[in-house]
Amino acid sequence: MTLQTPDQLWAAIHAERARLADDLADLTGADWARPTLCADWTVEDVVAHLTAAATTGRWAWLRSIAGARFRPDVHNARRLAEHRGATPADTLAAFRAVVDARIAPTGDLWAWLGEVVVHATDVREPLGIATAPEPDAVLAVAQGYVRKDFAVDSRTRARGLLLVATDSAFVSGAGPSVEGTTLDLVLALAGRTAVLPRLTGDGVGTLAGRIGG
């Protein structure tokens, strides 16, 4: 099923948040401090970031990004600190409390679905958790990523390349090819170098150069 309407996209966001929250229920203290695929963030940092994303509306986001002098890293760090609990259990409880929230700074719901899909994988892979996002959700993110740069420079990274998913009907662009699962293509467009060895095609080197891999 193609996710197009706001209700469909919100339902997918809620489902992916709930799936991740369930995956985190039995983590140890060491697990919460483990590095993720997302730069310098730990598992707990990523979860706090997702809580921030689910509780920040348009005007709050504009105030925050303006207060950070339009530096996304500063904005993200401040919101992360705000939503990180006194303990990992508190951080998880805060995330569970916003699983069904319908708050977003913009109407680009595919991008906010992408936040959950990508960051959940950032957490799951290092922890060895096999849970995968729903294919329809991943496909919606892939389609959005090649259409527009938003939270990540995905469209810029995809430009001039033929992206071909090996597990779905997703095909986009023209040029040197990059083939992989829909999720791995999404992760690469989001800048995750860890997936590059899993991709094939004569465009992989170009894509790697664009994400610093």
PDB file of N, CA, C and O in Angstrom, residues 12 26 40 92 95 97 109 147 163 177 195-196 201:
ATOM      1  N   ALA A  12       1.522   5.227  10.285  1.00  0.00           N
ATOM      2  CA  ALA A  12       2.819   4.576  10.123  1.00  0.00           C
ATOM      3  C   ALA A  12       3.830   5.104  11.139  1.00  0.00           C
ATOM      4  O   ALA A  12       4.616   4.334  11.710  1.00  0.00           O
ATOM      5  N   ASP A  26      13.722  -4.025  27.269  1.00  0.00           N
ATOM      6  CA  ASP A  26      14.579  -4.864  28.110  1.00  0.00           C
ATOM      7  C   ASP A  26      16.059  -4.530  27.998  1.00  0.00           C
ATOM      8  O   ASP A  26      16.918  -5.358  28.339  1.00  0.00           O
ATOM      9  N   ASP A  40      27.748  10.768  16.905  1.00  0.00           N
ATOM     10  CA  ASP A  40      28.233  10.571  18.272  1.00  0.00           C
ATOM     11  C   ASP A  40      27.116  10.253  19.262  1.00  0.00           C
ATOM     12  O   ASP A  40      27.353  10.250  20.467  1.00  0.00           O
ATOM     13  N   LEU A  92      12.930   6.377  28.243  1.00  0.00           N
ATOM     14  CA  LEU A  92      12.023   5.488  27.521  1.00  0.00           C
ATOM     15  C   LEU A  92      10.564   5.807  27.850  1.00  0.00           C
ATOM     16  O   LEU A  92       9.703   5.815  26.955  1.00  0.00           O
ATOM     17  N   PHE A  95       9.445   8.694  25.885  1.00  0.00           N
ATOM     18  CA  PHE A  95       9.213   8.331  24.486  1.00  0.00           C
ATOM     19  C   PHE A  95       7.891   7.584  24.331  1.00  0.00           C
ATOM     20  O   PHE A  95       7.112   7.858  23.419  1.00  0.00           O
ATOM     21  N   ALA A  97       5.321   7.926  26.017  1.00  0.00           N
ATOM     22  CA  ALA A  97       4.213   8.865  26.223  1.00  0.00           C
ATOM     23  C   ALA A  97       3.853   9.630  24.960  1.00  0.00           C
ATOM     24  O   ALA A  97       2.748  10.180  24.861  1.00  0.00           O
ATOM     25  N   LEU A 109       5.203  14.938   6.385  1.00  0.00           N
ATOM     26  CA  LEU A 109       5.098  13.785   7.278  1.00  0.00           C
ATOM     27  C   LEU A 109       5.982  12.628   6.848  1.00  0.00           C
ATOM     28  O   LEU A 109       6.421  11.844   7.688  1.00  0.00           O
ATOM     29  N   ARG A 147      12.742  13.041  -3.563  1.00  0.00           N
ATOM     30  CA  ARG A 147      11.957  14.174  -4.038  1.00  0.00           C
ATOM     31  C   ARG A 147      12.433  15.500  -3.456  1.00  0.00           C
ATOM     32  O   ARG A 147      12.316  16.550  -4.095  1.00  0.00           O
ATOM     33  N   LEU A 163      18.811   4.698  -8.589  1.00  0.00           N
ATOM     34  CA  LEU A 163      18.637   3.922  -7.374  1.00  0.00           C
ATOM     35  C   LEU A 163      17.637   2.806  -7.641  1.00  0.00           C
ATOM     36  O   LEU A 163      16.517   3.065  -8.103  1.00  0.00           O
ATOM     37  N   SER A 177      24.335   3.163 -11.446  1.00  0.00           N
ATOM     38  CA  SER A 177      23.362   2.510 -10.581  1.00  0.00           C
ATOM     39  C   SER A 177      23.875   2.274  -9.167  1.00  0.00           C
ATOM     40  O   SER A 177      25.072   2.084  -8.939  1.00  0.00           O
ATOM     41  N   VAL A 195      26.132   1.331   5.769  1.00  0.00           N
ATOM     42  CA  VAL A 195      25.428   0.479   4.803  1.00  0.00           C
ATOM     43  C   VAL A 195      26.134   0.404   3.462  1.00  0.00           C
ATOM     44  O   VAL A 195      25.757  -0.422   2.615  1.00  0.00           O
ATOM     45  N   LEU A 196      27.147   1.212   3.228  1.00  0.00           N
ATOM     46  CA  LEU A 196      27.783   1.255   1.914  1.00  0.00           C
ATOM     47  C   LEU A 196      28.294  -0.110   1.444  1.00  0.00           C
ATOM     48  O   LEU A 196      28.137  -0.450   0.264  1.00  0.00           O
ATOM     49  N   GLY A 201      26.770  -1.738  -7.457  1.00  0.00           N
ATOM     50  CA  GLY A 201      26.543  -0.892  -8.627  1.00  0.00           C
ATOM     51  C   GLY A 201      27.676   0.104  -8.846  1.00  0.00           C
ATOM     52  O   GLY A 201      28.432   0.423  -7.906  1.00  0.00           O
TER      53      GLY A 201
END
